[in-house]
mmCIF file of N, CA and C in Angstrom:
data_model
loop_
_atom_site.group_PDB
_atom_site.id
_atom_site.type_symbol
_atom_site.label_atom_id
_atom_site.label_comp_id
_atom_site.label_asym_id
_atom_site.label_seq_id
_atom_site.Cartn_x
_atom_site.Cartn_y
_atom_site.Cartn_z
ATOM 1 N N MET A 1 -13.934 3.924 44.033
ATOM 2 C CA MET A 1 -12.897 3.185 44.804
ATOM 3 C C MET A 1 -11.584 3.087 44.040
ATOM 4 N N LEU A 2 -11.592 2.810 42.781
ATOM 5 C CA LEU A 2 -10.360 2.613 41.994
ATOM 6 C C LEU A 2 -9.536 3.850 41.920
ATOM 7 N N ASP A 3 -10.169 5.014 42.087
ATOM 8 C CA ASP A 3 -9.406 6.295 42.012
ATOM 9 C C ASP A 3 -8.441 6.397 43.175
ATOM 10 N N ASP A 4 -8.638 5.692 44.242
ATOM 11 C CA ASP A 4 -7.772 5.726 45.438
ATOM 12 C C ASP A 4 -6.497 4.905 45.259
ATOM 13 N N TYR A 5 -6.315 4.229 44.197
ATOM 14 C CA TYR A 5 -5.228 3.268 44.030
ATOM 15 C C TYR A 5 -4.279 3.721 42.913
ATOM 16 N N GLU A 6 -2.971 3.465 43.163
ATOM 17 C CA GLU A 6 -1.974 3.611 42.104
ATOM 18 C C GLU A 6 -1.869 2.191 41.453
ATOM 19 N N MET A 7 -2.180 2.133 40.184
ATOM 20 C CA MET A 7 -2.234 0.801 39.497
ATOM 21 C C MET A 7 -0.806 0.443 39.024
ATOM 22 N N HIS A 8 -0.504 -0.854 39.124
ATOM 23 C CA HIS A 8 0.744 -1.377 38.584
ATOM 24 C C HIS A 8 0.394 -2.567 37.712
ATOM 25 N N ASP A 9 0.793 -2.555 36.475
ATOM 26 C CA ASP A 9 0.559 -3.644 35.565
ATOM 27 C C ASP A 9 1.571 -4.765 35.813
ATOM 28 N N LEU A 10 1.105 -5.917 36.224
ATOM 29 C CA LEU A 10 1.950 -7.027 36.498
ATOM 30 C C LEU A 10 2.042 -8.016 35.417
ATOM 31 N N THR A 11 1.587 -7.603 34.237
ATOM 32 C CA THR A 11 1.657 -8.528 33.062
ATOM 33 C C THR A 11 3.079 -8.823 32.654
ATOM 34 N N GLN A 12 3.360 -10.104 32.458
ATOM 35 C CA GLN A 12 4.652 -10.488 32.032
ATOM 36 C C GLN A 12 4.741 -10.520 30.491
ATOM 37 N N PRO A 13 5.934 -10.212 29.898
ATOM 38 C CA PRO A 13 6.046 -10.268 28.435
ATOM 39 C C PRO A 13 5.638 -11.663 27.882
ATOM 40 N N TRP A 14 5.021 -11.626 26.686
ATOM 41 C CA TRP A 14 4.556 -12.804 26.016
ATOM 42 C C TRP A 14 5.343 -13.047 24.735
ATOM 43 N N SER A 15 5.707 -14.275 24.516
ATOM 44 C CA SER A 15 6.377 -14.656 23.266
ATOM 45 C C SER A 15 6.127 -16.118 22.980
ATOM 46 N N GLY A 16 6.635 -16.619 21.871
ATOM 47 C CA GLY A 16 6.538 -18.024 21.536
ATOM 48 C C GLY A 16 7.237 -18.914 22.594
ATOM 49 N N ASP A 17 8.084 -18.327 23.411
ATOM 50 C CA ASP A 17 8.853 -19.067 24.427
ATOM 51 C C ASP A 17 8.122 -18.970 25.793
ATOM 52 N N THR A 18 7.029 -18.306 25.912
ATOM 53 C CA THR A 18 6.313 -18.219 27.195
ATOM 54 C C THR A 18 5.807 -19.601 27.610
ATOM 55 N N PRO A 19 6.162 -20.052 28.804
ATOM 56 C CA PRO A 19 5.728 -21.415 29.191
ATOM 57 C C PRO A 19 4.214 -21.475 29.467
ATOM 58 N N ALA A 20 3.664 -22.597 29.052
ATOM 59 C CA ALA A 20 2.253 -22.867 29.278
ATOM 60 C C ALA A 20 2.091 -23.603 30.594
ATOM 61 N N TRP A 21 0.890 -23.760 31.007
ATOM 62 C CA TRP A 21 0.572 -24.674 32.145
ATOM 63 C C TRP A 21 1.134 -26.059 31.770
ATOM 64 N N PRO A 22 1.716 -26.790 32.765
ATOM 65 C CA PRO A 22 2.413 -28.038 32.446
ATOM 66 C C PRO A 22 1.666 -29.056 31.632
ATOM 67 N N THR A 23 0.315 -29.096 31.729
ATOM 68 C CA THR A 23 -0.414 -30.111 30.946
ATOM 69 C C THR A 23 -0.888 -29.614 29.612
ATOM 70 N N TYR A 24 -0.487 -28.376 29.249
ATOM 71 C CA TYR A 24 -0.846 -27.805 27.924
ATOM 72 C C TYR A 24 0.377 -27.680 27.037
ATOM 73 N N ASP A 25 0.109 -27.618 25.715
ATOM 74 C CA ASP A 25 1.197 -27.355 24.766
ATOM 75 C C ASP A 25 1.680 -25.990 24.909
ATOM 76 N N ASN A 26 2.996 -25.782 24.651
ATOM 77 C CA ASN A 26 3.560 -24.440 24.591
ATOM 78 C C ASN A 26 3.021 -23.636 23.360
ATOM 79 N N PRO A 27 3.126 -22.343 23.426
ATOM 80 C CA PRO A 27 2.638 -21.565 22.286
ATOM 81 C C PRO A 27 3.361 -21.888 20.961
ATOM 82 N N LYS A 28 2.681 -21.680 19.884
ATOM 83 C CA LYS A 28 3.262 -21.881 18.569
ATOM 84 C C LYS A 28 3.005 -20.609 17.786
ATOM 85 N N VAL A 29 4.036 -20.155 17.111
ATOM 86 C CA VAL A 29 3.896 -18.987 16.258
ATOM 87 C C VAL A 29 4.573 -19.335 14.936
ATOM 88 N N TRP A 30 3.856 -19.172 13.824
ATOM 89 C CA TRP A 30 4.422 -19.485 12.525
ATOM 90 C C TRP A 30 3.870 -18.549 11.482
ATOM 91 N N TYR A 31 4.653 -18.478 10.355
ATOM 92 C CA TYR A 31 4.200 -17.670 9.255
ATOM 93 C C TYR A 31 3.200 -18.474 8.385
ATOM 94 N N GLU A 32 2.000 -17.938 8.244
ATOM 95 C CA GLU A 32 1.032 -18.525 7.332
ATOM 96 C C GLU A 32 1.103 -17.957 5.958
ATOM 97 N N LYS A 33 1.564 -16.718 5.893
ATOM 98 C CA LYS A 33 1.756 -15.994 4.614
ATOM 99 C C LYS A 33 3.142 -15.392 4.621
ATOM 100 N N SER A 34 3.733 -15.281 3.458
ATOM 101 C CA SER A 34 5.066 -14.693 3.368
ATOM 102 C C SER A 34 5.135 -13.707 2.248
ATOM 103 N N LEU A 35 6.069 -12.739 2.356
ATOM 104 C CA LEU A 35 6.234 -11.736 1.331
ATOM 105 C C LEU A 35 6.602 -12.378 -0.026
ATOM 106 N N ASP A 36 7.282 -13.512 0.074
ATOM 107 C CA ASP A 36 7.697 -14.215 -1.216
ATOM 108 C C ASP A 36 6.518 -14.641 -2.068
ATOM 109 N N THR A 37 5.466 -15.091 -1.395
ATOM 110 C CA THR A 37 4.341 -15.682 -2.185
ATOM 111 C C THR A 37 3.062 -14.865 -2.113
ATOM 112 N N GLU A 38 2.834 -14.124 -1.049
ATOM 113 C CA GLU A 38 1.573 -13.433 -0.833
ATOM 114 C C GLU A 38 1.727 -11.903 -0.876
ATOM 115 N N LYS A 39 2.959 -11.436 -0.959
ATOM 116 C CA LYS A 39 3.229 -9.969 -0.918
ATOM 117 C C LYS A 39 2.889 -9.379 0.451
ATOM 118 N N VAL A 40 2.705 -10.224 1.447
ATOM 119 C CA VAL A 40 2.450 -9.749 2.802
ATOM 120 C C VAL A 40 2.894 -10.826 3.765
ATOM 121 N N ASN A 41 3.420 -10.472 4.922
ATOM 122 C CA ASN A 41 3.711 -11.423 6.001
ATOM 123 C C ASN A 41 2.526 -11.544 6.861
ATOM 124 N N GLY A 42 2.181 -12.738 7.213
ATOM 125 C CA GLY A 42 1.047 -13.001 8.155
ATOM 126 C C GLY A 42 1.381 -14.170 9.017
ATOM 127 N N GLN A 43 1.240 -13.985 10.350
ATOM 128 C CA GLN A 43 1.554 -15.018 11.305
ATOM 129 C C GLN A 43 0.297 -15.569 11.943
ATOM 130 N N LYS A 44 0.366 -16.857 12.331
ATOM 131 C CA LYS A 44 -0.670 -17.447 13.121
ATOM 132 C C LYS A 44 -0.076 -17.673 14.480
ATOM 133 N N ILE A 45 -0.901 -17.541 15.507
ATOM 134 C CA ILE A 45 -0.509 -17.732 16.922
ATOM 135 C C ILE A 45 -1.457 -18.677 17.522
ATOM 136 N N GLU A 46 -0.968 -19.726 18.112
ATOM 137 C CA GLU A 46 -1.848 -20.770 18.734
ATOM 138 C C GLU A 46 -1.340 -20.990 20.163
ATOM 139 N N PHE A 47 -2.264 -20.831 21.119
ATOM 140 C CA PHE A 47 -1.890 -21.069 22.500
ATOM 141 C C PHE A 47 -3.135 -21.347 23.345
ATOM 142 N N MET A 48 -2.948 -22.029 24.451
ATOM 143 C CA MET A 48 -4.084 -22.261 25.328
ATOM 144 C C MET A 48 -4.275 -21.030 26.208
ATOM 145 N N ASN A 49 -5.501 -20.881 26.743
ATOM 146 C CA ASN A 49 -5.819 -19.703 27.522
ATOM 147 C C ASN A 49 -5.114 -19.644 28.882
ATOM 148 N N HIS A 50 -4.429 -20.662 29.270
ATOM 149 C CA HIS A 50 -3.687 -20.669 30.541
ATOM 150 C C HIS A 50 -2.172 -20.531 30.309
ATOM 151 N N THR A 51 -1.861 -19.691 29.338
ATOM 152 C CA THR A 51 -0.487 -19.402 28.962
ATOM 153 C C THR A 51 -0.207 -17.926 29.327
ATOM 154 N N GLY A 52 0.856 -17.717 30.039
ATOM 155 C CA GLY A 52 1.221 -16.342 30.316
ATOM 156 C C GLY A 52 0.322 -15.718 31.446
ATOM 157 N N THR A 53 0.439 -14.442 31.578
ATOM 158 C CA THR A 53 -0.308 -13.730 32.635
ATOM 159 C C THR A 53 -1.799 -13.780 32.293
ATOM 160 N N HIS A 54 -2.550 -14.224 33.302
ATOM 161 C CA HIS A 54 -4.041 -14.231 33.068
ATOM 162 C C HIS A 54 -4.703 -14.416 34.442
ATOM 163 N N LEU A 55 -5.987 -14.253 34.390
ATOM 164 C CA LEU A 55 -6.833 -14.384 35.608
ATOM 165 C C LEU A 55 -7.979 -15.313 35.302
ATOM 166 N N ASP A 56 -8.222 -16.255 36.144
ATOM 167 C CA ASP A 56 -9.351 -17.213 35.972
ATOM 168 C C ASP A 56 -10.528 -16.702 36.769
ATOM 169 N N GLY A 57 -11.725 -16.809 36.178
ATOM 170 C CA GLY A 57 -12.911 -16.563 36.921
ATOM 171 C C GLY A 57 -13.243 -17.752 37.804
ATOM 172 N N GLU A 58 -14.207 -17.596 38.677
ATOM 173 C CA GLU A 58 -14.605 -18.677 39.576
ATOM 174 C C GLU A 58 -15.088 -19.860 38.764
ATOM 175 N N LYS A 59 -15.722 -19.598 37.599
ATOM 176 C CA LYS A 59 -16.313 -20.665 36.828
ATOM 177 C C LYS A 59 -15.207 -21.682 36.332
ATOM 178 N N HIS A 60 -14.012 -21.316 36.365
ATOM 179 C CA HIS A 60 -12.889 -22.194 35.936
ATOM 180 C C HIS A 60 -12.839 -23.421 36.914
ATOM 181 N N PHE A 61 -13.224 -23.253 38.131
ATOM 182 C CA PHE A 61 -13.186 -24.297 39.129
ATOM 183 C C PHE A 61 -14.546 -24.727 39.641
ATOM 184 N N VAL A 62 -15.541 -23.867 39.589
ATOM 185 C CA VAL A 62 -16.857 -24.100 40.188
ATOM 186 C C VAL A 62 -17.910 -23.871 39.097
ATOM 187 N N ALA A 63 -18.681 -24.875 38.809
ATOM 188 C CA ALA A 63 -19.682 -24.808 37.743
ATOM 189 C C ALA A 63 -20.672 -23.665 37.916
ATOM 190 N N SER A 64 -21.030 -23.384 39.138
ATOM 191 C CA SER A 64 -21.974 -22.303 39.405
ATOM 192 C C SER A 64 -21.286 -20.932 39.616
ATOM 193 N N GLY A 65 -19.944 -20.898 39.482
ATOM 194 C CA GLY A 65 -19.207 -19.664 39.704
ATOM 195 C C GLY A 65 -19.371 -18.650 38.572
ATOM 196 N N ARG A 66 -18.872 -17.439 38.865
ATOM 197 C CA ARG A 66 -18.983 -16.350 37.878
ATOM 198 C C ARG A 66 -17.817 -16.507 36.860
ATOM 199 N N ASP A 67 -18.155 -16.104 35.616
ATOM 200 C CA ASP A 67 -17.035 -15.995 34.695
ATOM 201 C C ASP A 67 -16.299 -14.668 34.917
ATOM 202 N N ILE A 68 -15.182 -14.481 34.322
ATOM 203 C CA ILE A 68 -14.343 -13.309 34.625
ATOM 204 C C ILE A 68 -15.041 -12.007 34.241
ATOM 205 N N GLU A 69 -15.870 -12.074 33.202
ATOM 206 C CA GLU A 69 -16.587 -10.877 32.789
ATOM 207 C C GLU A 69 -17.559 -10.399 33.792
ATOM 208 N N SER A 70 -18.034 -11.293 34.640
ATOM 209 C CA SER A 70 -19.051 -10.974 35.676
ATOM 210 C C SER A 70 -18.440 -10.537 36.968
ATOM 211 N N MET A 71 -17.117 -10.494 37.121
ATOM 212 C CA MET A 71 -16.459 -10.154 38.334
ATOM 213 C C MET A 71 -16.017 -8.694 38.331
ATOM 214 N N PRO A 72 -16.562 -7.808 39.143
ATOM 215 C CA PRO A 72 -16.193 -6.434 39.166
ATOM 216 C C PRO A 72 -14.706 -6.230 39.497
ATOM 217 N N LEU A 73 -14.093 -5.308 38.794
ATOM 218 C CA LEU A 73 -12.649 -5.045 39.011
ATOM 219 C C LEU A 73 -12.369 -4.697 40.484
ATOM 220 N N GLU A 74 -13.356 -4.075 41.129
ATOM 221 C CA GLU A 74 -13.143 -3.660 42.539
ATOM 222 C C GLU A 74 -12.865 -4.886 43.435
ATOM 223 N N GLU A 75 -13.349 -6.096 43.020
ATOM 224 C CA GLU A 75 -13.064 -7.267 43.837
ATOM 225 C C GLU A 75 -11.690 -7.823 43.594
ATOM 226 N N LEU A 76 -10.999 -7.301 42.575
ATOM 227 C CA LEU A 76 -9.718 -7.928 42.182
ATOM 228 C C LEU A 76 -8.566 -6.993 42.497
ATOM 229 N N VAL A 77 -8.789 -5.917 43.226
ATOM 230 C CA VAL A 77 -7.715 -4.999 43.632
ATOM 231 C C VAL A 77 -7.649 -4.881 45.146
ATOM 232 N N GLY A 78 -6.516 -4.455 45.612
ATOM 233 C CA GLY A 78 -6.405 -4.264 47.068
ATOM 234 C C GLY A 78 -5.048 -3.723 47.431
ATOM 235 N N ASP A 79 -4.785 -3.547 48.677
ATOM 236 C CA ASP A 79 -3.538 -2.997 49.097
ATOM 237 C C ASP A 79 -2.420 -3.972 48.842
ATOM 238 N N ALA A 80 -1.257 -3.424 48.548
ATOM 239 C CA ALA A 80 -0.092 -4.243 48.261
ATOM 240 C C ALA A 80 1.170 -3.477 48.491
ATOM 241 N N VAL A 81 2.276 -4.107 48.481
ATOM 242 C CA VAL A 81 3.575 -3.441 48.590
ATOM 243 C C VAL A 81 4.374 -3.747 47.311
ATOM 244 N N VAL A 82 4.981 -2.693 46.747
ATOM 245 C CA VAL A 82 5.831 -2.888 45.575
ATOM 246 C C VAL A 82 7.275 -2.781 46.031
ATOM 247 N N ALA A 83 8.026 -3.813 45.743
ATOM 248 C CA ALA A 83 9.456 -3.870 46.107
ATOM 249 C C ALA A 83 10.307 -3.969 44.859
ATOM 250 N N ASP A 84 11.190 -2.981 44.619
ATOM 251 C CA ASP A 84 12.052 -3.012 43.467
ATOM 252 C C ASP A 84 13.257 -3.844 43.804
ATOM 253 N N ILE A 85 13.345 -5.057 43.200
ATOM 254 C CA ILE A 85 14.460 -5.972 43.462
ATOM 255 C C ILE A 85 15.171 -6.260 42.142
ATOM 256 N N SER A 86 15.063 -5.292 41.194
ATOM 257 C CA SER A 86 15.644 -5.505 39.881
ATOM 258 C C SER A 86 17.179 -5.581 39.908
ATOM 259 N N ASP A 87 17.831 -5.015 40.926
ATOM 260 C CA ASP A 87 19.262 -5.077 40.991
ATOM 261 C C ASP A 87 19.844 -6.334 41.657
ATOM 262 N N ARG A 88 18.960 -7.291 41.922
ATOM 263 C CA ARG A 88 19.407 -8.545 42.563
ATOM 264 C C ARG A 88 19.611 -9.669 41.569
#
């Protein structure tokens, strides 16, 4: 079935400025290690799972529902129209 579709990735860019769900904290990104002290830069990223582009399984709202891993991709695709409005 999926071979019959042209796929379009609708994922939005993610950064420390990506807004979270209103009741969650916004993402935090900070350096945990730095070249000055550790000879390597290392960052930590902290965010809630409802930040940025994502898909919830049924289990998010219904206790007996399926988690996202149990939902076949074929149930999540369908016909659509792509409209280029980038010049507006």
